[in-house]
Protein backbone atom coordinates (compact mmCIF):
# COMPACT_ATOMS: atom_id res chain seq x y z
CA UNK A 1 0.00 0.00 0.00
CA UNK A 2 1.27 3.45 -0.91
CA UNK A 3 1.05 6.32 1.53
CA UNK A 4 0.71 9.62 -0.36
CA UNK A 5 1.72 13.00 1.03
CA UNK A 6 -1.89 14.19 0.69
CA UNK A 7 -5.28 12.52 0.36
CA UNK A 8 -6.02 8.97 1.38
CA UNK A 9 -4.07 5.87 0.37
CA UNK A 10 -5.34 4.12 -2.77
CA UNK A 11 -7.07 0.95 -1.62
CA UNK A 12 -7.14 2.04 2.02
CA UNK A 13 -10.22 1.03 3.98
CA UNK A 14 -10.91 4.63 5.01
CA UNK A 15 -10.88 5.98 1.41
CA UNK A 16 -14.51 5.11 0.45
CA UNK A 17 -15.85 6.47 3.75
CA UNK A 18 -13.98 9.77 3.44
CA UNK A 19 -14.95 10.04 -0.24
CA UNK A 20 -18.62 9.62 0.62
CA UNK A 21 -18.53 12.20 3.40
CA UNK A 22 -16.47 14.77 1.48
CA UNK A 23 -18.20 14.40 -1.88
CA UNK A 24 -21.61 14.50 -0.24
CA UNK A 25 -21.00 18.20 0.39
CA UNK A 26 -18.69 19.03 -2.53
CA UNK A 27 -20.73 17.30 -5.24
CA UNK A 28 -24.08 15.80 -4.17
CA UNK A 29 -25.58 18.72 -2.24
CA UNK A 30 -24.13 21.30 -4.63
CA UNK A 31 -25.55 19.45 -7.64
CA UNK A 32 -29.01 19.09 -6.07
CA UNK A 33 -29.26 22.61 -4.65
CA UNK A 34 -27.28 24.79 -7.05
CA UNK A 35 -26.93 23.04 -10.40
CA UNK A 36 -30.15 21.12 -10.99
CA UNK A 37 -32.49 24.12 -10.51
CA UNK A 38 -30.53 26.08 -13.16
CA UNK A 39 -30.74 23.41 -15.88
CA UNK A 40 -33.25 23.43 -18.73
CA UNK A 41 -33.64 19.65 -19.13
CA UNK A 42 -33.81 16.60 -16.91
CA UNK A 43 -30.65 15.26 -15.31
CA UNK A 44 -29.43 12.72 -12.79
CA UNK A 45 -26.29 11.89 -10.86
CA UNK A 46 -25.06 8.46 -9.78
CA UNK A 47 -22.13 8.29 -7.40
CA UNK A 48 -20.28 5.43 -5.75
CA UNK A 49 -17.51 6.62 -3.42
CA UNK A 50 -15.36 8.85 -5.67
CA UNK A 51 -16.74 7.65 -9.02
CA UNK A 52 -19.72 9.44 -10.50
CA UNK A 53 -21.81 9.62 -13.63
CA UNK A 54 -24.06 12.54 -14.57
CA UNK A 55 -26.70 12.23 -17.26
CA UNK A 56 -28.34 15.15 -19.04
CA UNK A 57 -31.29 15.47 -21.37
CA UNK A 58 -29.77 18.63 -22.86
CA UNK A 59 -26.31 18.81 -24.44
CA UNK A 60 -26.13 22.52 -23.53
CA UNK A 61 -26.69 21.64 -19.86
CA UNK A 62 -24.00 18.95 -20.03
CA UNK A 63 -21.50 21.40 -21.50
CA UNK A 64 -22.23 24.02 -18.82
CA UNK A 65 -21.80 21.59 -15.95
CA UNK A 66 -18.70 20.03 -17.54
CA UNK A 67 -17.10 23.49 -17.56
CA UNK A 68 -18.02 24.23 -13.91
CA UNK A 69 -17.19 20.95 -12.16
CA UNK A 70 -13.38 21.32 -12.38
CA UNK A 71 -13.67 24.79 -10.80
CA UNK A 72 -15.91 23.42 -8.03
CA UNK A 73 -13.48 20.58 -7.30
CA UNK A 74 -10.45 22.88 -7.40
CA UNK A 75 -12.08 25.06 -4.76
CA UNK A 76 -11.92 22.07 -2.37
CA UNK A 77 -8.47 20.86 -3.40
CA UNK A 78 -9.81 18.07 -5.62
CA UNK A 79 -9.29 17.32 -9.29
CA UNK A 80 -10.96 15.16 -11.89
CA UNK A 81 -9.06 12.16 -13.27
CA UNK A 82 -8.35 13.22 -16.87
CA UNK A 83 -8.45 9.69 -18.33
CA UNK A 84 -11.70 8.78 -16.56
CA UNK A 85 -13.52 12.02 -17.37
CA UNK A 86 -15.40 12.36 -20.63
CA UNK A 87 -18.48 13.81 -22.22
CA UNK A 88 -20.30 11.38 -24.47
CA UNK A 89 -23.51 11.21 -26.43
CA UNK A 90 -25.66 8.27 -25.29
CA UNK A 91 -29.34 8.43 -26.18
CA UNK A 92 -31.97 5.76 -26.62
CA UNK A 93 -32.15 4.77 -30.30
CA UNK A 94 -35.46 5.68 -31.89
CA UNK A 95 -35.41 3.60 -35.07
CA UNK A 96 -33.44 1.51 -37.56
CA UNK A 97 -31.76 4.52 -39.20
CA UNK A 98 -30.43 6.11 -36.00
CA UNK A 99 -27.01 7.61 -35.94
CA UNK A 100 -24.51 4.90 -34.89
CA UNK A 101 -23.30 7.12 -32.00
CA UNK A 102 -26.57 6.40 -30.19
CA UNK A 103 -25.59 2.76 -30.02
CA UNK A 104 -22.35 3.54 -28.22
CA UNK A 105 -21.27 2.12 -24.90
CA UNK A 106 -19.69 3.41 -21.74
CA UNK A 107 -17.96 1.76 -18.79
CA UNK A 108 -18.81 2.55 -15.18
CA UNK A 109 -17.91 0.65 -12.00
CA UNK A 110 -16.74 -2.43 -13.88
CA UNK A 111 -19.72 -2.71 -16.21
CA UNK A 112 -20.22 -1.80 -19.86
CA UNK A 113 -23.59 -0.14 -20.52
CA UNK A 114 -25.25 -0.37 -23.94
CA UNK A 115 -28.61 -0.24 -25.72
CA UNK A 116 -30.15 -3.56 -26.72
CA UNK A 117 -33.36 -4.64 -28.42
CA UNK A 118 -34.90 -7.52 -26.44
CA UNK A 119 -37.40 -9.98 -27.91
CA UNK A 120 -40.33 -7.57 -27.55
CA UNK A 121 -38.72 -5.07 -29.92
CA UNK A 122 -38.20 -1.98 -27.74
CA UNK A 123 -34.81 -0.55 -26.81
CA UNK A 124 -33.58 -1.20 -23.27
CA UNK A 125 -30.48 -0.16 -21.38
CA UNK A 126 -28.39 -3.22 -20.54
CA UNK A 127 -25.06 -3.89 -18.88
CA UNK A 128 -22.45 -6.62 -18.81
CA UNK A 129 -19.18 -7.03 -16.94
CA UNK A 130 -16.47 -4.85 -18.42
CA UNK A 131 -14.36 -6.88 -20.89
CA UNK A 132 -10.99 -5.69 -19.55
CA UNK A 133 -12.03 -5.97 -15.92
CA UNK A 134 -12.91 -3.30 -13.41
CA UNK A 135 -10.55 -0.38 -13.12
CA UNK A 136 -10.88 0.87 -9.56
CA UNK A 137 -7.96 3.25 -9.70
PDB file of C-alpha atoms in Angstrom, residues 18-128:
ATOM      1  CA  UNK A  18     -13.978   9.765   3.436  1.00  0.00           C
ATOM      2  CA  UNK A  19     -14.951  10.044  -0.244  1.00  0.00           C
ATOM      3  CA  UNK A  20     -18.616   9.625   0.624  1.00  0.00           C
ATOM      4  CA  UNK A  21     -18.525  12.201   3.403  1.00  0.00           C
ATOM      5  CA  UNK A  22     -16.466  14.768   1.480  1.00  0.00           C
ATOM      6  CA  UNK A  23     -18.202  14.403  -1.881  1.00  0.00           C
ATOM      7  CA  UNK A  24     -21.612  14.502  -0.239  1.00  0.00           C
ATOM      8  CA  UNK A  25     -20.997  18.199   0.386  1.00  0.00           C
ATOM      9  CA  UNK A  26     -18.694  19.033  -2.526  1.00  0.00           C
ATOM     10  CA  UNK A  27     -20.729  17.295  -5.236  1.00  0.00           C
ATOM     11  CA  UNK A  28     -24.077  15.804  -4.172  1.00  0.00           C
ATOM     12  CA  UNK A  29     -25.582  18.719  -2.244  1.00  0.00           C
ATOM     13  CA  UNK A  30     -24.128  21.299  -4.627  1.00  0.00           C
ATOM     14  CA  UNK A  31     -25.555  19.454  -7.640  1.00  0.00           C
ATOM     15  CA  UNK A  32     -29.008  19.088  -6.072  1.00  0.00           C
ATOM     16  CA  UNK A  33     -29.261  22.611  -4.649  1.00  0.00           C
ATOM     17  CA  UNK A  34     -27.284  24.794  -7.048  1.00  0.00           C
ATOM     18  CA  UNK A  35     -26.928  23.038 -10.398  1.00  0.00           C
ATOM     19  CA  UNK A  36     -30.153  21.120 -10.993  1.00  0.00           C
ATOM     20  CA  UNK A  37     -32.489  24.117 -10.511  1.00  0.00           C
ATOM     21  CA  UNK A  38     -30.532  26.082 -13.161  1.00  0.00           C
ATOM     22  CA  UNK A  39     -30.739  23.412 -15.882  1.00  0.00           C
ATOM     23  CA  UNK A  40     -33.254  23.427 -18.727  1.00  0.00           C
ATOM     24  CA  UNK A  41     -33.642  19.652 -19.132  1.00  0.00           C
ATOM     25  CA  UNK A  42     -33.814  16.599 -16.912  1.00  0.00           C
ATOM     26  CA  UNK A  43     -30.649  15.259 -15.307  1.00  0.00           C
ATOM     27  CA  UNK A  44     -29.427  12.719 -12.786  1.00  0.00           C
ATOM     28  CA  UNK A  45     -26.290  11.889 -10.857  1.00  0.00           C
ATOM     29  CA  UNK A  46     -25.060   8.459  -9.783  1.00  0.00           C
ATOM     30  CA  UNK A  47     -22.125   8.292  -7.397  1.00  0.00           C
ATOM     31  CA  UNK A  48     -20.277   5.431  -5.746  1.00  0.00           C
ATOM     32  CA  UNK A  49     -17.509   6.623  -3.416  1.00  0.00           C
ATOM     33  CA  UNK A  50     -15.357   8.854  -5.671  1.00  0.00           C
ATOM     34  CA  UNK A  51     -16.743   7.654  -9.023  1.00  0.00           C
ATOM     35  CA  UNK A  52     -19.724   9.435 -10.497  1.00  0.00           C
ATOM     36  CA  UNK A  53     -21.808   9.624 -13.633  1.00  0.00           C
ATOM     37  CA  UNK A  54     -24.058  12.541 -14.568  1.00  0.00           C
ATOM     38  CA  UNK A  55     -26.701  12.226 -17.261  1.00  0.00           C
ATOM     39  CA  UNK A  56     -28.345  15.148 -19.043  1.00  0.00           C
ATOM     40  CA  UNK A  57     -31.292  15.468 -21.374  1.00  0.00           C
ATOM     41  CA  UNK A  58     -29.766  18.628 -22.857  1.00  0.00           C
ATOM     42  CA  UNK A  59     -26.312  18.812 -24.437  1.00  0.00           C
ATOM     43  CA  UNK A  60     -26.131  22.515 -23.527  1.00  0.00           C
ATOM     44  CA  UNK A  61     -26.689  21.641 -19.856  1.00  0.00           C
ATOM     45  CA  UNK A  62     -23.997  18.954 -20.032  1.00  0.00           C
ATOM     46  CA  UNK A  63     -21.495  21.404 -21.499  1.00  0.00           C
ATOM     47  CA  UNK A  64     -22.231  24.025 -18.825  1.00  0.00           C
ATOM     48  CA  UNK A  65     -21.801  21.592 -15.952  1.00  0.00           C
ATOM     49  CA  UNK A  66     -18.705  20.034 -17.544  1.00  0.00           C
ATOM     50  CA  UNK A  67     -17.104  23.489 -17.559  1.00  0.00           C
ATOM     51  CA  UNK A  68     -18.016  24.231 -13.913  1.00  0.00           C
ATOM     52  CA  UNK A  69     -17.189  20.949 -12.157  1.00  0.00           C
ATOM     53  CA  UNK A  70     -13.375  21.324 -12.380  1.00  0.00           C
ATOM     54  CA  UNK A  71     -13.671  24.787 -10.801  1.00  0.00           C
ATOM     55  CA  UNK A  72     -15.905  23.423  -8.035  1.00  0.00           C
ATOM     56  CA  UNK A  73     -13.484  20.576  -7.299  1.00  0.00           C
ATOM     57  CA  UNK A  74     -10.449  22.877  -7.398  1.00  0.00           C
ATOM     58  CA  UNK A  75     -12.084  25.062  -4.759  1.00  0.00           C
ATOM     59  CA  UNK A  76     -11.916  22.069  -2.373  1.00  0.00           C
ATOM     60  CA  UNK A  77      -8.472  20.865  -3.398  1.00  0.00           C
ATOM     61  CA  UNK A  78      -9.810  18.071  -5.615  1.00  0.00           C
ATOM     62  CA  UNK A  79      -9.288  17.322  -9.289  1.00  0.00           C
ATOM     63  CA  UNK A  80     -10.961  15.157 -11.886  1.00  0.00           C
ATOM     64  CA  UNK A  81      -9.059  12.160 -13.266  1.00  0.00           C
ATOM     65  CA  UNK A  82      -8.351  13.221 -16.865  1.00  0.00           C
ATOM     66  CA  UNK A  83      -8.452   9.693 -18.328  1.00  0.00           C
ATOM     67  CA  UNK A  84     -11.698   8.783 -16.561  1.00  0.00           C
ATOM     68  CA  UNK A  85     -13.524  12.024 -17.366  1.00  0.00           C
ATOM     69  CA  UNK A  86     -15.403  12.365 -20.630  1.00  0.00           C
ATOM     70  CA  UNK A  87     -18.482  13.814 -22.223  1.00  0.00           C
ATOM     71  CA  UNK A  88     -20.296  11.385 -24.473  1.00  0.00           C
ATOM     72  CA  UNK A  89     -23.510  11.210 -26.427  1.00  0.00           C
ATOM     73  CA  UNK A  90     -25.663   8.274 -25.294  1.00  0.00           C
ATOM     74  CA  UNK A  91     -29.343   8.429 -26.182  1.00  0.00           C
ATOM     75  CA  UNK A  92     -31.968   5.763 -26.621  1.00  0.00           C
ATOM     76  CA  UNK A  93     -32.148   4.768 -30.303  1.00  0.00           C
ATOM     77  CA  UNK A  94     -35.465   5.683 -31.894  1.00  0.00           C
ATOM     78  CA  UNK A  95     -35.411   3.598 -35.073  1.00  0.00           C
ATOM     79  CA  UNK A  96     -33.440   1.507 -37.564  1.00  0.00           C
ATOM     80  CA  UNK A  97     -31.762   4.518 -39.199  1.00  0.00           C
ATOM     81  CA  UNK A  98     -30.433   6.114 -36.004  1.00  0.00           C
ATOM     82  CA  UNK A  99     -27.007   7.614 -35.942  1.00  0.00           C
ATOM     83  CA  UNK A 100     -24.510   4.897 -34.886  1.00  0.00           C
ATOM     84  CA  UNK A 101     -23.301   7.119 -32.004  1.00  0.00           C
ATOM     85  CA  UNK A 102     -26.569   6.398 -30.194  1.00  0.00           C
ATOM     86  CA  UNK A 103     -25.590   2.757 -30.025  1.00  0.00           C
ATOM     87  CA  UNK A 104     -22.346   3.543 -28.218  1.00  0.00           C
ATOM     88  CA  UNK A 105     -21.269   2.123 -24.904  1.00  0.00           C
ATOM     89  CA  UNK A 106     -19.690   3.413 -21.739  1.00  0.00           C
ATOM     90  CA  UNK A 107     -17.957   1.763 -18.791  1.00  0.00           C
ATOM     91  CA  UNK A 108     -18.815   2.545 -15.184  1.00  0.00           C
ATOM     92  CA  UNK A 109     -17.907   0.650 -12.005  1.00  0.00           C
ATOM     93  CA  UNK A 110     -16.735  -2.426 -13.876  1.00  0.00           C
ATOM     94  CA  UNK A 111     -19.725  -2.706 -16.214  1.00  0.00           C
ATOM     95  CA  UNK A 112     -20.224  -1.798 -19.859  1.00  0.00           C
ATOM     96  CA  UNK A 113     -23.589  -0.144 -20.515  1.00  0.00           C
ATOM     97  CA  UNK A 114     -25.249  -0.369 -23.942  1.00  0.00           C
ATOM     98  CA  UNK A 115     -28.611  -0.238 -25.722  1.00  0.00           C
ATOM     99  CA  UNK A 116     -30.152  -3.565 -26.722  1.00  0.00           C
ATOM    100  CA  UNK A 117     -33.357  -4.643 -28.419  1.00  0.00           C
ATOM    101  CA  UNK A 118     -34.901  -7.517 -26.444  1.00  0.00           C
ATOM    102  CA  UNK A 119     -37.403  -9.976 -27.909  1.00  0.00           C
ATOM    103  CA  UNK A 120     -40.333  -7.567 -27.546  1.00  0.00           C
ATOM    104  CA  UNK A 121     -38.723  -5.069 -29.922  1.00  0.00           C
ATOM    105  CA  UNK A 122     -38.199  -1.981 -27.738  1.00  0.00           C
ATOM    106  CA  UNK A 123     -34.806  -0.554 -26.809  1.00  0.00           C
ATOM    107  CA  UNK A 124     -33.583  -1.201 -23.271  1.00  0.00           C
ATOM    108  CA  UNK A 125     -30.477  -0.165 -21.381  1.00  0.00           C
ATOM    109  CA  UNK A 126     -28.395  -3.224 -20.541  1.00  0.00           C
ATOM    110  CA  UNK A 127     -25.062  -3.885 -18.875  1.00  0.00           C
ATOM    111  CA  UNK A 128     -22.452  -6.616 -18.813  1.00  0.00           C
TER     112      UNK A 128
END
